[in-house]
mmCIF file of C-alpha atoms in Angstrom:
data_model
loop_
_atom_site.group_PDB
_atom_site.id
_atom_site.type_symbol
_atom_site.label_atom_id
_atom_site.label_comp_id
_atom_site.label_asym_id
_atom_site.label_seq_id
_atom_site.Cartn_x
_atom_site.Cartn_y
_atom_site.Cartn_z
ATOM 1 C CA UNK A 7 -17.017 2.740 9.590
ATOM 2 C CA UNK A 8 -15.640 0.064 7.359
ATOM 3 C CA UNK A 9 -13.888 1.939 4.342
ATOM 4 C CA UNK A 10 -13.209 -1.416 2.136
ATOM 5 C CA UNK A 11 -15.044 -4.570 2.329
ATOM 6 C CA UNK A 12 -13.822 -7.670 0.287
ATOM 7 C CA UNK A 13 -15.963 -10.620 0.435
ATOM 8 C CA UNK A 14 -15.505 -14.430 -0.888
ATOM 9 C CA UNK A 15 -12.923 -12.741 -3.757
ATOM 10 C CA UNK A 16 -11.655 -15.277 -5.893
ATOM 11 C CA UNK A 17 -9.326 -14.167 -9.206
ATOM 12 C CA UNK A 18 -8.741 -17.331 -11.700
ATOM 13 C CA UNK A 19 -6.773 -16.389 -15.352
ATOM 14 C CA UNK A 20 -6.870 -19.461 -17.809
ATOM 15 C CA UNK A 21 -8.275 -21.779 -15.011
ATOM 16 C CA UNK A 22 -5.849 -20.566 -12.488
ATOM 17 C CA UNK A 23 -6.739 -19.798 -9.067
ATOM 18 C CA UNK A 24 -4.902 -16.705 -8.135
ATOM 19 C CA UNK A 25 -6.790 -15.821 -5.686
ATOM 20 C CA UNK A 26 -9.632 -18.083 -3.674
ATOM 21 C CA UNK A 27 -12.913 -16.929 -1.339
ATOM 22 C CA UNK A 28 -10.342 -14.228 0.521
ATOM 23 C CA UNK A 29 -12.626 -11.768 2.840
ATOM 24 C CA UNK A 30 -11.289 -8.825 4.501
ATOM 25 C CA UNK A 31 -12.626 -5.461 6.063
ATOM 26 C CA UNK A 32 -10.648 -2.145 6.362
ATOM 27 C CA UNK A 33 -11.858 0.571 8.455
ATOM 28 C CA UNK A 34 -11.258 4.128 7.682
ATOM 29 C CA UNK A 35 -7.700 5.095 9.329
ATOM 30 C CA UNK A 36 -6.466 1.145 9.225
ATOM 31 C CA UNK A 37 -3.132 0.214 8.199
ATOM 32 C CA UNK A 38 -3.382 -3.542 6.958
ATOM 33 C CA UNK A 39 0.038 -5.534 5.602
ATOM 34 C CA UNK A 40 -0.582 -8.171 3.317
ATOM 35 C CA UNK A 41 1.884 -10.899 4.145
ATOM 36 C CA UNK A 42 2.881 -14.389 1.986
ATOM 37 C CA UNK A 43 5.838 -15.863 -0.088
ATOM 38 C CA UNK A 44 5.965 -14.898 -3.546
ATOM 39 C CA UNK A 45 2.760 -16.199 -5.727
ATOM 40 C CA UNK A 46 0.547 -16.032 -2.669
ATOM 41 C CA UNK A 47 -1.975 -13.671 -4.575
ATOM 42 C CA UNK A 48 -0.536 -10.027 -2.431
ATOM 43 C CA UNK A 49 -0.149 -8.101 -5.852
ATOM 44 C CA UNK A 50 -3.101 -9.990 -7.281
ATOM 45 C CA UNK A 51 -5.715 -9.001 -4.131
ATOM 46 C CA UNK A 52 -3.874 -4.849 -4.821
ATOM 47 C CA UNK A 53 -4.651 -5.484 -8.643
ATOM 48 C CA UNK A 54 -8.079 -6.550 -7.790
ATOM 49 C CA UNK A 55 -8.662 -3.494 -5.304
ATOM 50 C CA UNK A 56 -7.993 -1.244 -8.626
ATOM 51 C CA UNK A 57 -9.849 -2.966 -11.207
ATOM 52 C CA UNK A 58 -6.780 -4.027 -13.468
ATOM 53 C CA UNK A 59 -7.204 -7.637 -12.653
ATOM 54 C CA UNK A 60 -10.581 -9.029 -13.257
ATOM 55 C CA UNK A 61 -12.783 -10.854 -10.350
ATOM 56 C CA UNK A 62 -13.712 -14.123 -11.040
ATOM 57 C CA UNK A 63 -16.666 -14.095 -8.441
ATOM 58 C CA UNK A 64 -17.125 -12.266 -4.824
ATOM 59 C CA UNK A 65 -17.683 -8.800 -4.037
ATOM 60 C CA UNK A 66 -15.894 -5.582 -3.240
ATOM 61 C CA UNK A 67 -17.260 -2.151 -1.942
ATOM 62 C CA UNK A 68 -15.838 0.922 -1.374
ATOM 63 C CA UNK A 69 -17.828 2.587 1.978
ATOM 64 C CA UNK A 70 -20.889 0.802 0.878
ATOM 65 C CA UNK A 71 -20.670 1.643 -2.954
ATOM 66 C CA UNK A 72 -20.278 -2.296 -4.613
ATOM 67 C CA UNK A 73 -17.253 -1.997 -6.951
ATOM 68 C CA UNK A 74 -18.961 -2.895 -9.670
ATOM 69 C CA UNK A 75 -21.117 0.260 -10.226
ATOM 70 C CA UNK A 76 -18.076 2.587 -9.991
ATOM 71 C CA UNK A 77 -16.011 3.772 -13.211
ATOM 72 C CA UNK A 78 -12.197 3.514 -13.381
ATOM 73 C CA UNK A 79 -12.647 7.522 -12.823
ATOM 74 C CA UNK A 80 -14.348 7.463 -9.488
ATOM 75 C CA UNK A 81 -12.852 4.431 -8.389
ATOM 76 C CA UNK A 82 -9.752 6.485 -7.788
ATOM 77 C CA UNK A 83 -11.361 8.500 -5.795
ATOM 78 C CA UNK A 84 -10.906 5.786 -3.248
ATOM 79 C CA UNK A 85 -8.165 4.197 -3.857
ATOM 80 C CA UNK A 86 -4.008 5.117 -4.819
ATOM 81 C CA UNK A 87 -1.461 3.370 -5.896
ATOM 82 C CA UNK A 88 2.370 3.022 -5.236
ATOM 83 C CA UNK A 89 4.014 0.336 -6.474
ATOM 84 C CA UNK A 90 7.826 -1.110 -7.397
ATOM 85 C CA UNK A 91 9.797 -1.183 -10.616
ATOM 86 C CA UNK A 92 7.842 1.514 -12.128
ATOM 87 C CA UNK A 93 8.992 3.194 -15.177
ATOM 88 C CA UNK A 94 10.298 6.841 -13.946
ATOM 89 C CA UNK A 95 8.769 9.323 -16.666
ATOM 90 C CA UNK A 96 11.093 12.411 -17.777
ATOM 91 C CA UNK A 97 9.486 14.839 -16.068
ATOM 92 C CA UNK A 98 9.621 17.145 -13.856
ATOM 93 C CA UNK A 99 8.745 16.304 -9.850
ATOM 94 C CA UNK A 100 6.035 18.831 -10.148
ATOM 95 C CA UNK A 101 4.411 17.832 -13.429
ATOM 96 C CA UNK A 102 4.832 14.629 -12.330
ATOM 97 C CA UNK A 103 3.093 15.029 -9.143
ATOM 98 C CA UNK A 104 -0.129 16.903 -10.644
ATOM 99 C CA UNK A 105 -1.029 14.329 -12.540
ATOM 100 C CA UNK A 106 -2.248 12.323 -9.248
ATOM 101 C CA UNK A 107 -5.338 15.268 -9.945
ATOM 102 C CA UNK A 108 -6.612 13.389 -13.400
ATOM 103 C CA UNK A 109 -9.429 12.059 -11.328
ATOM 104 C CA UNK A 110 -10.961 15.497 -10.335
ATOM 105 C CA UNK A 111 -10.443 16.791 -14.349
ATOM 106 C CA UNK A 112 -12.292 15.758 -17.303
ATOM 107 C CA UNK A 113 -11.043 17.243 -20.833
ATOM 108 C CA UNK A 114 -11.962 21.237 -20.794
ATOM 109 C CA UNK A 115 -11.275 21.632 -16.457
ATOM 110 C CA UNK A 116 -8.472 23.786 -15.471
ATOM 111 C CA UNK A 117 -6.295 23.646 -12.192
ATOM 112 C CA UNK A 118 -8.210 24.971 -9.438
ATOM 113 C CA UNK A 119 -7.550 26.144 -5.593
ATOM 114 C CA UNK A 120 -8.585 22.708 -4.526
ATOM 115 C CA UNK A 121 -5.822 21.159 -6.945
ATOM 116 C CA UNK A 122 -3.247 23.880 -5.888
ATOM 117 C CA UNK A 123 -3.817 22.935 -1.754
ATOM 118 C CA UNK A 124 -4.116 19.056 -2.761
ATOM 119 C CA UNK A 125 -0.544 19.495 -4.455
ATOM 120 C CA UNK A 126 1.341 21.905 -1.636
ATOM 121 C CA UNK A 127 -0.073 19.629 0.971
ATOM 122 C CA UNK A 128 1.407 16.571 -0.917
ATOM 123 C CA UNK A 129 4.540 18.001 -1.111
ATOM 124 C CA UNK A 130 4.597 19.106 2.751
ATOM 125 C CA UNK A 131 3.889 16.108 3.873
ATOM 126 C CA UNK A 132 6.553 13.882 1.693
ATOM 127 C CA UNK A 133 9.202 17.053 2.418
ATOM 128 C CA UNK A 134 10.134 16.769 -1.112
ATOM 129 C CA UNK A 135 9.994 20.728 -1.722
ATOM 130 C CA UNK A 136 13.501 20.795 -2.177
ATOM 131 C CA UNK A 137 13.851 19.078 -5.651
ATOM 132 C CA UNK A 138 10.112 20.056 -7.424
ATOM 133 C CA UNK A 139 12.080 21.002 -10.311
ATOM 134 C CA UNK A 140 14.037 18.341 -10.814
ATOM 135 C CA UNK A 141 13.536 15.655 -13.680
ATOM 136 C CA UNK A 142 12.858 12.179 -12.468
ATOM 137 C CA UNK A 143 15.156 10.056 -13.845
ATOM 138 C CA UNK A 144 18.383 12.396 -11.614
ATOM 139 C CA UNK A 145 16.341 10.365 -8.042
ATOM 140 C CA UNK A 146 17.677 8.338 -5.802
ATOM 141 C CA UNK A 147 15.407 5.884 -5.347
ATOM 142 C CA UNK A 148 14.348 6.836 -2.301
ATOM 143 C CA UNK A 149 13.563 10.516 -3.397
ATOM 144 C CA UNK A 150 11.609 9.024 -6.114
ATOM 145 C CA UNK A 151 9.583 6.668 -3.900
ATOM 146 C CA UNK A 152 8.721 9.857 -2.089
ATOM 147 C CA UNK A 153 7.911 11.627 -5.074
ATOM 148 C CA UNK A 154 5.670 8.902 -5.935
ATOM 149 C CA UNK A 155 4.000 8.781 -2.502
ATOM 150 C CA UNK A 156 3.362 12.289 -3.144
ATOM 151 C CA UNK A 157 1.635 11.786 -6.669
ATOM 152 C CA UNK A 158 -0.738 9.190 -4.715
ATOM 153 C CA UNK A 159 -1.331 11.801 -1.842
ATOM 154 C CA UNK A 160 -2.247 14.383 -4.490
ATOM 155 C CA UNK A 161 -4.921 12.148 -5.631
ATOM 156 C CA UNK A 162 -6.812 12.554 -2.451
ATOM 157 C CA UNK A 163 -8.409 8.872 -2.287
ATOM 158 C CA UNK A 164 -9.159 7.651 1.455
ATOM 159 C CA UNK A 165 -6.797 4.066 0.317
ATOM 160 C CA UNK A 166 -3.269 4.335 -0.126
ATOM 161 C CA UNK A 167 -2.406 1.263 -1.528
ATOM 162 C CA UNK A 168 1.575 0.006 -1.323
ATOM 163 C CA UNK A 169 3.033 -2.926 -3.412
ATOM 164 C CA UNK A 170 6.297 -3.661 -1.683
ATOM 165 C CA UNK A 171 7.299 0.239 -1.331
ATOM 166 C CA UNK A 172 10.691 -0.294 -0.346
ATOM 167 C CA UNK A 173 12.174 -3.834 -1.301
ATOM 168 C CA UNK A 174 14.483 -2.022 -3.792
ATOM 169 C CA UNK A 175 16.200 0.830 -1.086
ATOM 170 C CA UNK A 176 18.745 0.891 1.314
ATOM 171 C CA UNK A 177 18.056 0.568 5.275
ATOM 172 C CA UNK A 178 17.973 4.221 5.574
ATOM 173 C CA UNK A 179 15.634 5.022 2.958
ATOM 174 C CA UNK A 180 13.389 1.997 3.871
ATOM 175 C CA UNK A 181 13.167 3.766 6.737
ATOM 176 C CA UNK A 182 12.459 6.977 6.218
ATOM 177 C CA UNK A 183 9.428 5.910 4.168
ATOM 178 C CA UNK A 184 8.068 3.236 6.511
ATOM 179 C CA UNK A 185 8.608 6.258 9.102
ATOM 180 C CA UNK A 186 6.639 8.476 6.178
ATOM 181 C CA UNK A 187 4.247 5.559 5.540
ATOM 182 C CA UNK A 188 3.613 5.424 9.077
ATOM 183 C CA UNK A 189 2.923 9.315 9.785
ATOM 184 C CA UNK A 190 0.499 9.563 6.791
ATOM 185 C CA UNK A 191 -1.413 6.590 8.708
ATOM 186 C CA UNK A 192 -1.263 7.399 12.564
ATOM 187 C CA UNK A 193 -1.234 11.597 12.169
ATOM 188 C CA UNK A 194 -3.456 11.970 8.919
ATOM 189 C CA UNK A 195 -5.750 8.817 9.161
ATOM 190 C CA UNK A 196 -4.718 7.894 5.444
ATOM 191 C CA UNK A 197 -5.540 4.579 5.637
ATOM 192 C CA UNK A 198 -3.119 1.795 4.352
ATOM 193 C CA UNK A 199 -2.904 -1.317 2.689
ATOM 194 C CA UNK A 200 0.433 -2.742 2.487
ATOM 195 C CA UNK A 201 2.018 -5.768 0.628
ATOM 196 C CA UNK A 202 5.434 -6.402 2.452
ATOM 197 C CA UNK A 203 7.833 -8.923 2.592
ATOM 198 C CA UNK A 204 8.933 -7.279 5.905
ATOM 199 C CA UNK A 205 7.605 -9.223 8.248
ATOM 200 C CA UNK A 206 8.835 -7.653 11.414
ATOM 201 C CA UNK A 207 7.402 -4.041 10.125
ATOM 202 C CA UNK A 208 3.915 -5.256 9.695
ATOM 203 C CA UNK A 209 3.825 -6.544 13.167
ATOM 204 C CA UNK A 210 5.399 -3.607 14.549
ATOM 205 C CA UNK A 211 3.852 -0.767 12.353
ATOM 206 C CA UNK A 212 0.332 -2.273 11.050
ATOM 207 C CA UNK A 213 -2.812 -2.842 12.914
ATOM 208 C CA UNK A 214 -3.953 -5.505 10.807
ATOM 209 C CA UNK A 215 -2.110 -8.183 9.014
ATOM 210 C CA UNK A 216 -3.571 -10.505 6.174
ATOM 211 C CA UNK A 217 -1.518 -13.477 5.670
ATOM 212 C CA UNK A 218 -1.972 -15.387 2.479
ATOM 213 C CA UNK A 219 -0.769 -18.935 1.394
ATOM 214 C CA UNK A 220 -1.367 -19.850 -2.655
ATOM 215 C CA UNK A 221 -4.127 -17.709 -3.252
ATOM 216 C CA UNK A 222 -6.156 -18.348 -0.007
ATOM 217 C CA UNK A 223 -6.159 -16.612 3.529
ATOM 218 C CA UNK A 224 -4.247 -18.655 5.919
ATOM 219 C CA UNK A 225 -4.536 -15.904 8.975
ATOM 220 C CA UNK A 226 -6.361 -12.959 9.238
ATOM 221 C CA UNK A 227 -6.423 -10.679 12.712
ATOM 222 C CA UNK A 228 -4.352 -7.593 15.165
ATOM 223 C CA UNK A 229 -0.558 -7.583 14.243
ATOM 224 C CA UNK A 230 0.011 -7.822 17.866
ATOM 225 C CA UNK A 231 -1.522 -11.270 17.895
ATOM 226 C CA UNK A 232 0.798 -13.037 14.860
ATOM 227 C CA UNK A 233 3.528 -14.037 16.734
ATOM 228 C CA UNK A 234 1.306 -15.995 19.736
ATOM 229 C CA UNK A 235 -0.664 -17.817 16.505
ATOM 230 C CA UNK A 236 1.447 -20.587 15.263
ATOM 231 C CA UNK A 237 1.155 -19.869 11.602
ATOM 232 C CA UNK A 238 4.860 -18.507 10.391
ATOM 233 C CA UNK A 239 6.352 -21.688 9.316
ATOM 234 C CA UNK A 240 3.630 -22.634 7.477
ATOM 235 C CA UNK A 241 3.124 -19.205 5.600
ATOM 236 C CA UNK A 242 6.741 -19.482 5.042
ATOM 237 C CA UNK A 243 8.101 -23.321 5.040
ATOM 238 C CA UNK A 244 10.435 -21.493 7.124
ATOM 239 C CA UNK A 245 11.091 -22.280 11.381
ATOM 240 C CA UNK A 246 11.632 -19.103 13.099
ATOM 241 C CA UNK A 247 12.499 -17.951 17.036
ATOM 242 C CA UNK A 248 11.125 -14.730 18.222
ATOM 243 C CA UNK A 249 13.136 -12.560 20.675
ATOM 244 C CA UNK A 250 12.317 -9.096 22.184
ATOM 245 C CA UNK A 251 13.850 -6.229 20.108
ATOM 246 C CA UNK A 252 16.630 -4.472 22.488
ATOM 247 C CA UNK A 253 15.493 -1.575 22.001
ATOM 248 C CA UNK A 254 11.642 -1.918 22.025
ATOM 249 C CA UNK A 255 11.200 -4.431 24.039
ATOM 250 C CA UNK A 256 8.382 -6.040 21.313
ATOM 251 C CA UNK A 257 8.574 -9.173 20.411
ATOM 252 C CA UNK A 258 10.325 -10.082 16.632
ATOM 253 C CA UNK A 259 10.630 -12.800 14.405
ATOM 254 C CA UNK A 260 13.991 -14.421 13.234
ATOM 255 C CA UNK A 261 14.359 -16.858 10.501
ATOM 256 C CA UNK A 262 15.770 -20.079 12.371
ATOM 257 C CA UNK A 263 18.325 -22.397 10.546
ATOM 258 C CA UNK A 264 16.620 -24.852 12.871
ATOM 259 C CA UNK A 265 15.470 -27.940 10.746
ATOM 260 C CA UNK A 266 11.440 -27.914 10.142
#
């Protein structure tokens, strides 16, 4: 069943083209990475997906439901957000957390069983039990990026959408939430959309990668298949060799010092 399907989308502010006739379709339980240099239109295509940036012309629905006809309020009931650089609130990791369950409240509702299991599973799955009580601001950044995967999980929307979740941590917290990322996808069919500038995760982790080139789609097809399609150096002006990963045995990508 396709979850998300984005046809012809084009984004233009004051005449320019962010974003030009990209198409894409996510089924329920994908995991698609959104590749391209900076200014390629990733974060735009995300912004688009939650209605803060305005569509210029195509057409976006939500398992059959055209975007259009839904309210910020019930589009987050398909899609959630975690993004980079955000501003950490002084709060507490639980408060914090509960307010991913402002889309199932209006003014007068109070919490409920259904928020109470929507927050305890949130905080099973991202382990982050251990520090509920703790403010904010005293994370590590990749405690917080948990805590903010959490927030989004709480939300219960079918679309976890990811802006770059871990271009500001260390090795071994990008890993442990690509390894995170990566569970809520293959164990709890959460399904993923991903703007990376790790190019070597999406092929390894995703099952779908998008590759975009000033605003428009220059690939578009099975992770598996983006190494045999000659496309790299021109997404990235950039030659590169791949080699099999000692380890894995799957084929990587290295940047090449080779002239172009």
């Amino acid at each position: 069943m396709s979850l998300l399907t984005v046809s012809e989308l084009s984004v233009s502010i004051d005449d320019k083209s962010l974003l030009g006739s990209v198409s894409v379709e996510v089924a329920e339980g994908d995991y698609l990475c959104v590749l391209g240099q900076n200014g390629a239109g990733k974060s735009t295509l995300l912004k688009a997906l939650m209605g803060i940036t305005a569509i210029s012309s195509g057409k976006i629905t939500f398992a059959e439901r055209p975007f259009k006809q839904l309210s910020q309020k019930q589009l987050a009931r398909y899609v959630s957000y975690v993004g980079q650089n955000h501003p950490i609130l002084d709060m507490t990791v639980s408060d914090f957390i509960r307010l991913g369950r402002y889309t199932h409240h209006d003014a007068f509702s109070t919490w409920s069983d259904d928020d109470k299991t929507a927050f305890e599973n949130a905080v099973q799955l991202t382990d982050i039990s251990a520090f509920l009580d703790r403010h904010c601001p005293s994370l590590s950044g990749g405690e917080y990026q948990r805590v903010q995967i959490a927030a989004a999980l709480c939300q219960q929307s079918p679309i976890l959408l990811l802006d770059e979740p871990t271009s500001s941590l260390d090795p071994h917290h990008q890993l442990e939430v690509h390894t995170l990322i990566k569970q809520l996808n293959q164990t709890h069919q959460i399904t993923i959309i991903e703007v990376t500038h790790d190019l070597n995760h999406a092929i390894q982790n995703s099952q779908h990668i998008l590759a975009l080139k000033q605003g428009k789609t220059l690939w578009y097809g099975p992770s598996t298949d983006l190494l045999s399609a000659p496309i790299l150096p021109l997404l990235y002006d950039q030659n590169f060799v791949c080699v099999q990963h000692p380890e894995t045995g799957q084929l990587i990508a290295l940047a090449s010092e080779a002239p172009q």
